[in-house]
Each structure stands twice: as structure tokens, then as C-alpha cells.
mmCIF file with all atom_site columns, C-alpha atoms in Angstrom:
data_model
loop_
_atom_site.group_PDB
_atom_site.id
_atom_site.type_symbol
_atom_site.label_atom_id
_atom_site.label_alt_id
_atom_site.label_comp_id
_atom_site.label_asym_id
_atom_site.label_entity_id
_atom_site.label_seq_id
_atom_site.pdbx_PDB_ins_code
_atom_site.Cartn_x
_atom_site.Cartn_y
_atom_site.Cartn_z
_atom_site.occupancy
_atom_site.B_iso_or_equiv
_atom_site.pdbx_formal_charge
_atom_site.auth_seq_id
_atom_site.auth_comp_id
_atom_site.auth_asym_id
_atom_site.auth_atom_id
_atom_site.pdbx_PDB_model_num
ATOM 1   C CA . UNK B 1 1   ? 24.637 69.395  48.052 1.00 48.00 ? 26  UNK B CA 1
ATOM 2   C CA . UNK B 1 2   ? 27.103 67.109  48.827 1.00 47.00 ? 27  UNK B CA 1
ATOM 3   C CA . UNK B 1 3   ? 30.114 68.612  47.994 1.00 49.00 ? 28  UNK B CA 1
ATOM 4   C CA . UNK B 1 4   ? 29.633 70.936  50.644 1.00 49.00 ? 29  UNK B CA 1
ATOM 5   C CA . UNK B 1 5   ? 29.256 67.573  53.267 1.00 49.00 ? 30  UNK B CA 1
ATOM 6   C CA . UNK B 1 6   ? 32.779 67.515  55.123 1.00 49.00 ? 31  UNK B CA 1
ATOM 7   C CA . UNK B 1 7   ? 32.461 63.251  55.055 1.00 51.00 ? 32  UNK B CA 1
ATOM 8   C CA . UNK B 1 8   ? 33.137 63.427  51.363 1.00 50.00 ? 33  UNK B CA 1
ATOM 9   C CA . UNK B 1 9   ? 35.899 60.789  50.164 1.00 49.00 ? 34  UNK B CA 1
ATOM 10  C CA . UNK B 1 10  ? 37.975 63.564  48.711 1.00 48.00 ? 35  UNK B CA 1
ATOM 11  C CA . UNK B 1 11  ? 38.135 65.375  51.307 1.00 47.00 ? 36  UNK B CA 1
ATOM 12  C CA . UNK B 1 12  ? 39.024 63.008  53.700 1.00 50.00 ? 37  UNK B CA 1
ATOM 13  C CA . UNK B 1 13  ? 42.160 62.497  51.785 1.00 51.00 ? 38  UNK B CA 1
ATOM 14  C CA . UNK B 1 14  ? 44.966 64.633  52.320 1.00 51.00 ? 39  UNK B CA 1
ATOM 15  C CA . UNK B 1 15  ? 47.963 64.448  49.909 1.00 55.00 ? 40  UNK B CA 1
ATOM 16  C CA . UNK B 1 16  ? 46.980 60.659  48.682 1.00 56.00 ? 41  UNK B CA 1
ATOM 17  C CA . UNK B 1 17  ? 47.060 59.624  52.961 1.00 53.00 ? 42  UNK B CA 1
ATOM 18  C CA . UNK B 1 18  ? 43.535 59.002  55.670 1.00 57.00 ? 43  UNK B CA 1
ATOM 19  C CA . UNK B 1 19  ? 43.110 61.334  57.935 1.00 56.00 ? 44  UNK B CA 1
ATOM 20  C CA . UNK B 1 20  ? 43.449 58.399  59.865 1.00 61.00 ? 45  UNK B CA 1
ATOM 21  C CA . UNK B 1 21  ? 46.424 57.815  59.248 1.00 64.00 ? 46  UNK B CA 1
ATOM 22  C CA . UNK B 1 22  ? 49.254 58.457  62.217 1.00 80.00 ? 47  UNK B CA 1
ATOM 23  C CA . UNK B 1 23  ? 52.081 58.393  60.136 1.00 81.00 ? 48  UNK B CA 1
ATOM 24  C CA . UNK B 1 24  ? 51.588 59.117  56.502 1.00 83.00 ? 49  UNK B CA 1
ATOM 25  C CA . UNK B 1 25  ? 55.706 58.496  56.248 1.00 83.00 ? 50  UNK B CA 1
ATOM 26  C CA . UNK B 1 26  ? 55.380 54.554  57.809 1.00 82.00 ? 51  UNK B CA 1
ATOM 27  C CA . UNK B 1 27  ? 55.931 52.978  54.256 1.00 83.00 ? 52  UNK B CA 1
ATOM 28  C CA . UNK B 1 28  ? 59.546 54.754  54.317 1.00 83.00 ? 53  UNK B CA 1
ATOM 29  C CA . UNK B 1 29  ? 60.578 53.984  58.039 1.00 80.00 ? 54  UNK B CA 1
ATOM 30  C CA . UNK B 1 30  ? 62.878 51.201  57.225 1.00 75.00 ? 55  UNK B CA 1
ATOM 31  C CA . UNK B 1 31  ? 65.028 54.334  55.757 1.00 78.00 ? 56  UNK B CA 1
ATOM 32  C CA . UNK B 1 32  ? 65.880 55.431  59.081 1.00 82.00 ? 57  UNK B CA 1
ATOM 33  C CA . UNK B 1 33  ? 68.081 52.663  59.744 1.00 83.00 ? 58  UNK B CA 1
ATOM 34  C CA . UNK B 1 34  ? 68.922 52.264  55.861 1.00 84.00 ? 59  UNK B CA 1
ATOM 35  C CA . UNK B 1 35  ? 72.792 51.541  57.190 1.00 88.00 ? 60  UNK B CA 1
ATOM 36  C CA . UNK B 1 36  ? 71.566 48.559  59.244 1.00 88.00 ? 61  UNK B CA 1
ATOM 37  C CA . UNK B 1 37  ? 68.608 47.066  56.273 1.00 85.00 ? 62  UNK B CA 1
ATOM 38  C CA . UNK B 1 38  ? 72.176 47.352  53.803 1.00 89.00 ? 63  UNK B CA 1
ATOM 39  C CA . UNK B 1 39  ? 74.018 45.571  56.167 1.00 92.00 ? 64  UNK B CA 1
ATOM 40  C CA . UNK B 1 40  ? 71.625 42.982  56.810 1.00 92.00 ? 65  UNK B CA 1
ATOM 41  C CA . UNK B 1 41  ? 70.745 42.939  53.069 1.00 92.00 ? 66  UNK B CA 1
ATOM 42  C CA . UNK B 1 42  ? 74.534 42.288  52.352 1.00 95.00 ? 67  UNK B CA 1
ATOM 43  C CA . UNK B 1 43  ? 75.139 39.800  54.477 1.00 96.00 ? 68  UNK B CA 1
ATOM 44  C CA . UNK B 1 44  ? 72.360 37.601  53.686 1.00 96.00 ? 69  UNK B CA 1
ATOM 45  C CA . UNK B 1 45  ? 74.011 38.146  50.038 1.00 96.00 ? 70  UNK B CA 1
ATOM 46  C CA . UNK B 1 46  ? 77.212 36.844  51.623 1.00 97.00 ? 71  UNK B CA 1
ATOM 47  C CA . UNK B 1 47  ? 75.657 33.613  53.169 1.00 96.00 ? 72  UNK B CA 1
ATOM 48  C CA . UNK B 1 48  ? 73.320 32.779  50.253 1.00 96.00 ? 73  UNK B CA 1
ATOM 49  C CA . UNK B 1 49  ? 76.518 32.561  48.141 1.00 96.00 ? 74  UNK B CA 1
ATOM 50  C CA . UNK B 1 50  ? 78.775 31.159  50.952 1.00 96.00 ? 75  UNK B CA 1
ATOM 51  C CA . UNK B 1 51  ? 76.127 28.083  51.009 1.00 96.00 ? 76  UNK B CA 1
ATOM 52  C CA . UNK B 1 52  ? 76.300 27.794  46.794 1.00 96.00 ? 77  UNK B CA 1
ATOM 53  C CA . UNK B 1 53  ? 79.893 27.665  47.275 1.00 95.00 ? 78  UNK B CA 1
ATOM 54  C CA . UNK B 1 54  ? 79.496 24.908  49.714 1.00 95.00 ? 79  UNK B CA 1
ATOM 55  C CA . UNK B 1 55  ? 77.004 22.866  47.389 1.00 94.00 ? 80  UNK B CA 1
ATOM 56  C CA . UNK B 1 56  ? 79.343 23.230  44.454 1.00 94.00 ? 81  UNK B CA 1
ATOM 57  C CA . UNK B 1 57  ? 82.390 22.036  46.538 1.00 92.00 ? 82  UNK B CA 1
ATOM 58  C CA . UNK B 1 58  ? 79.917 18.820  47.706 1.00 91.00 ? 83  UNK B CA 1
ATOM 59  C CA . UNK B 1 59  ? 78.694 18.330  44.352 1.00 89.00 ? 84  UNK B CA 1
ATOM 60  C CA . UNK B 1 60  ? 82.539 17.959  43.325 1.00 88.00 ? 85  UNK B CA 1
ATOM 61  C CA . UNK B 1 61  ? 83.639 15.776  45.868 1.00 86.00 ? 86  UNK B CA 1
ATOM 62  C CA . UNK B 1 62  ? 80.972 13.581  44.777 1.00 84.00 ? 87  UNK B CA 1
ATOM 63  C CA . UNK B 1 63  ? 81.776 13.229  41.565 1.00 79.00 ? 88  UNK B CA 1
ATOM 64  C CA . UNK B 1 64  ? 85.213 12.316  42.610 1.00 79.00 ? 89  UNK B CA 1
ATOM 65  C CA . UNK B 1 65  ? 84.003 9.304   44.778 1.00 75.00 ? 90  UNK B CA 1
ATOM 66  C CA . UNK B 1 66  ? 81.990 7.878   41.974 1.00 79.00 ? 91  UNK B CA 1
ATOM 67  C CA . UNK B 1 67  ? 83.080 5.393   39.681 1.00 75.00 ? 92  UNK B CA 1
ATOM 68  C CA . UNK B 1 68  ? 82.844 6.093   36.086 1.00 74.00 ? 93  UNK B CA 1
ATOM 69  C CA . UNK B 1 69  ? 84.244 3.679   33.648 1.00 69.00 ? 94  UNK B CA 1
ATOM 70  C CA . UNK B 1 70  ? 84.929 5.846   31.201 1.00 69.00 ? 95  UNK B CA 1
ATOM 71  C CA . UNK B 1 71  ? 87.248 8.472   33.488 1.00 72.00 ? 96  UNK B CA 1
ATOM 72  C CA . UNK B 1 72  ? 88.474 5.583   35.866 1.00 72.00 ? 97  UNK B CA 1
ATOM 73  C CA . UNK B 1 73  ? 89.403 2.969   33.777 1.00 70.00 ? 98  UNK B CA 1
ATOM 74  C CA . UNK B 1 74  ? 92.164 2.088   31.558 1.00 70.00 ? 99  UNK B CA 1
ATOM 75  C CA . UNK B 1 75  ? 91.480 2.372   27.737 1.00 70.00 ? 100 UNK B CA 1
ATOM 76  C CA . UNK B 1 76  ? 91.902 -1.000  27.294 1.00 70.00 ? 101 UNK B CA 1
ATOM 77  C CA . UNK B 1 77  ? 89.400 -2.320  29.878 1.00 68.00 ? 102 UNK B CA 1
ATOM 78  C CA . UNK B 1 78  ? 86.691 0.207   28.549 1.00 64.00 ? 103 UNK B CA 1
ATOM 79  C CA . UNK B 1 79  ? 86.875 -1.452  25.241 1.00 72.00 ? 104 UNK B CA 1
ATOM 80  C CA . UNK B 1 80  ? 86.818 -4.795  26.975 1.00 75.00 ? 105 UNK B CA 1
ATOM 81  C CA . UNK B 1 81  ? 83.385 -3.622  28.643 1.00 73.00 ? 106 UNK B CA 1
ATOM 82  C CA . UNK B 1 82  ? 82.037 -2.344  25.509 1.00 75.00 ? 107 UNK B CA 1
ATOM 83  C CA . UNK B 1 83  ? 83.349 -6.339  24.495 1.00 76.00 ? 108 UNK B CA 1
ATOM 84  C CA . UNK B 1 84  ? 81.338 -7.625  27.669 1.00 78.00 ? 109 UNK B CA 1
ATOM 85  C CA . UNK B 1 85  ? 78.718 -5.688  27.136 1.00 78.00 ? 110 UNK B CA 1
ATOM 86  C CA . UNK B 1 86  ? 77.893 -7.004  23.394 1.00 74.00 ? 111 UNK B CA 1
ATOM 87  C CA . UNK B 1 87  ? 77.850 -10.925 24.570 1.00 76.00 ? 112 UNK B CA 1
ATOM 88  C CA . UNK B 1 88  ? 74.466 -12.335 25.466 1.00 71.00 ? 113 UNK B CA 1
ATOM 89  C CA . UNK B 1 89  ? 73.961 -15.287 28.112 1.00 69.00 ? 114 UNK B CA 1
ATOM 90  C CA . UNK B 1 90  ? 73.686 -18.616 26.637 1.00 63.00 ? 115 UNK B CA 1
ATOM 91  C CA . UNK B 1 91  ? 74.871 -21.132 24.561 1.00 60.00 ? 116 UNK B CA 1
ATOM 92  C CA . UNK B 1 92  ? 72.460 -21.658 21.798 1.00 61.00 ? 117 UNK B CA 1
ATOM 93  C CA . UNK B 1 93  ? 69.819 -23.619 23.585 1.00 58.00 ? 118 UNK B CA 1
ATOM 94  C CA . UNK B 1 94  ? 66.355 -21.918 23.236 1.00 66.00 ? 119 UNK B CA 1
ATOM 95  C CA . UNK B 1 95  ? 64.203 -21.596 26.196 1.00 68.00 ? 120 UNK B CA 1
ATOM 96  C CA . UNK B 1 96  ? 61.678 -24.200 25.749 1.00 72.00 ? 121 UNK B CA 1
ATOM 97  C CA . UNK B 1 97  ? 64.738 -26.771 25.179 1.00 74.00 ? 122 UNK B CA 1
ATOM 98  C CA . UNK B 1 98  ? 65.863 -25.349 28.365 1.00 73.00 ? 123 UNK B CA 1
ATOM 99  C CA . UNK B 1 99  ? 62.508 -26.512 30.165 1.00 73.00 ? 124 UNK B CA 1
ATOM 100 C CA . UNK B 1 100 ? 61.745 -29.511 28.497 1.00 76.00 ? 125 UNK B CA 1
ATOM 101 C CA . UNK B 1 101 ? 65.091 -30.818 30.464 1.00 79.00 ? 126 UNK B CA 1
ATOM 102 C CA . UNK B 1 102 ? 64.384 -28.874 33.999 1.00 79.00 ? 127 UNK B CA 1
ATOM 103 C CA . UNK B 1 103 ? 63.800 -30.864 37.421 1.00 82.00 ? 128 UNK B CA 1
ATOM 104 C CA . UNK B 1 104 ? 62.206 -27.879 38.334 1.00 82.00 ? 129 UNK B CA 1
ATOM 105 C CA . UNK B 1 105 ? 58.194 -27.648 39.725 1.00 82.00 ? 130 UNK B CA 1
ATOM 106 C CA . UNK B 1 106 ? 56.719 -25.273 38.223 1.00 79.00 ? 131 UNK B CA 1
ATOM 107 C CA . UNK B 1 107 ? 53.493 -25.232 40.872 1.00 86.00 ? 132 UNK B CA 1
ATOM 108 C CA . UNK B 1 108 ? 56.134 -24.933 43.875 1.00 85.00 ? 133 UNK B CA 1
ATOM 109 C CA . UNK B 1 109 ? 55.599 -22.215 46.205 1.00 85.00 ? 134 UNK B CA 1
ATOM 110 C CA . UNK B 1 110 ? 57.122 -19.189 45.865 1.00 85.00 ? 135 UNK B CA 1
ATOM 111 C CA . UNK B 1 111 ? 60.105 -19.397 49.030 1.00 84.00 ? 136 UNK B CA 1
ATOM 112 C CA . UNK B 1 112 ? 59.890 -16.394 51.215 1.00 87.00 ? 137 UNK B CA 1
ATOM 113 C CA . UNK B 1 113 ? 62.660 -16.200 53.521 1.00 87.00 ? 138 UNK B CA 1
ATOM 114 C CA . UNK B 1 114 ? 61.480 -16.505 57.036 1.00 87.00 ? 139 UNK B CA 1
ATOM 115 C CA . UNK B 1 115 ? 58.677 -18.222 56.575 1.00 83.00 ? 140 UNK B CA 1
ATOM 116 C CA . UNK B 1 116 ? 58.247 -21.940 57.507 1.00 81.00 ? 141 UNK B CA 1
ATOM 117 C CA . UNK B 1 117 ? 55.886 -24.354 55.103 1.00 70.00 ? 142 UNK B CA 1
#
């Protein structure tokens, strides 16, 4: 008859908490000082969004020291860029012409500053 044993599990329970337990109320103690765990709460609130105000701010004043064409030019130098922009190097020569007229040695070593040969 085990029911009758006093070690059963169900009767070592007592309203949901071990006998064992000391305090069957320790999951709620940080209500005791619930003015201080608000205030603490709060301002931990008040820094997180003191520091994403600060980021923001940074993030601005960065944008302002960079240098975008588009924003910091003069219409008429952005469509000069654009102008720039569509030329290619060169003046009709193709490559091989190009190397067929070089001085250049093409098994030279490759010059590494620093280094003597």
C-alpha cells in the first residue's frame, strides 16, 4: 500500500512547493523592492535610448563629412562626371599594336620596393 507511505511524491508537495523548500515566495522577492527594480528598469530604458540618440547624431555627422557628388556638387559638374565617366582611355591603338612598339622586358623582375637585386 503505498499510498499510505508518507515518502509519496504527492505528498511531499504542498501547494505546487518541496517541503524543502525555505521560501516557497523566493520567485516573487524582487517585489519587495518593486520601487527600486522600476527605477533601475527605467533608467536602463533612459540610457539604452540616450546611446541610440548618440549613434543617430554620429551617423549624421558622418554623412555630412562625406563627399557625395551628387549633393556636393554643382549641376553642371555632375553632368560633366557623368561626361568623364562615359570616355574610355586610349586613342584607337589596340593592345597588341601597343606591344609590338614597347621597350619594355617582359621577363623583368617584378620591382619590390626595398629590396636590392
Amino acid at each position: 500500500t503505498t499510498a499510505s507511505s508518507p515518502k509519496c511524491k504527492e505528498e511531499q508537495v504542498v501547494n505546487g512547493h518541496d517541503e524543502k523548500d525555505n521560501n516557497p515566495f523566493a520567485e516573487y522577492m524582487w517585489m519587495e523592492n518593486e520601487e527600486d527594480f522600476n527605477r533601475q528598469v527605467e533608467e536602463e530604458l533612459q540610457e539604452q535610448e540616450f546611446l541610440d540618440r548618440c549613434f543617430q547624431e554620429m551617423l549624421e555627422e558622418e554623412d555630412q563629412d562625406w563627399f557625395i557628388p551628387s549633393r556636393d556638387l554643382p549641376q553642371g559638374v555632375g553632368q560633366l562626371q557623368q561626361q568623364l565617366n562615359g570616355l574610355s582611355v586610349g586613342d584607337g591603338h589596340s593592345s597588341e599594336d601597343i606591344l609590338s612598339k614597347s621597350n619594355l622586358n617582359p621577363d623583368a623582375k617584378e620591382f619590390v620596393p626595398g629590396v636590392k637585386y
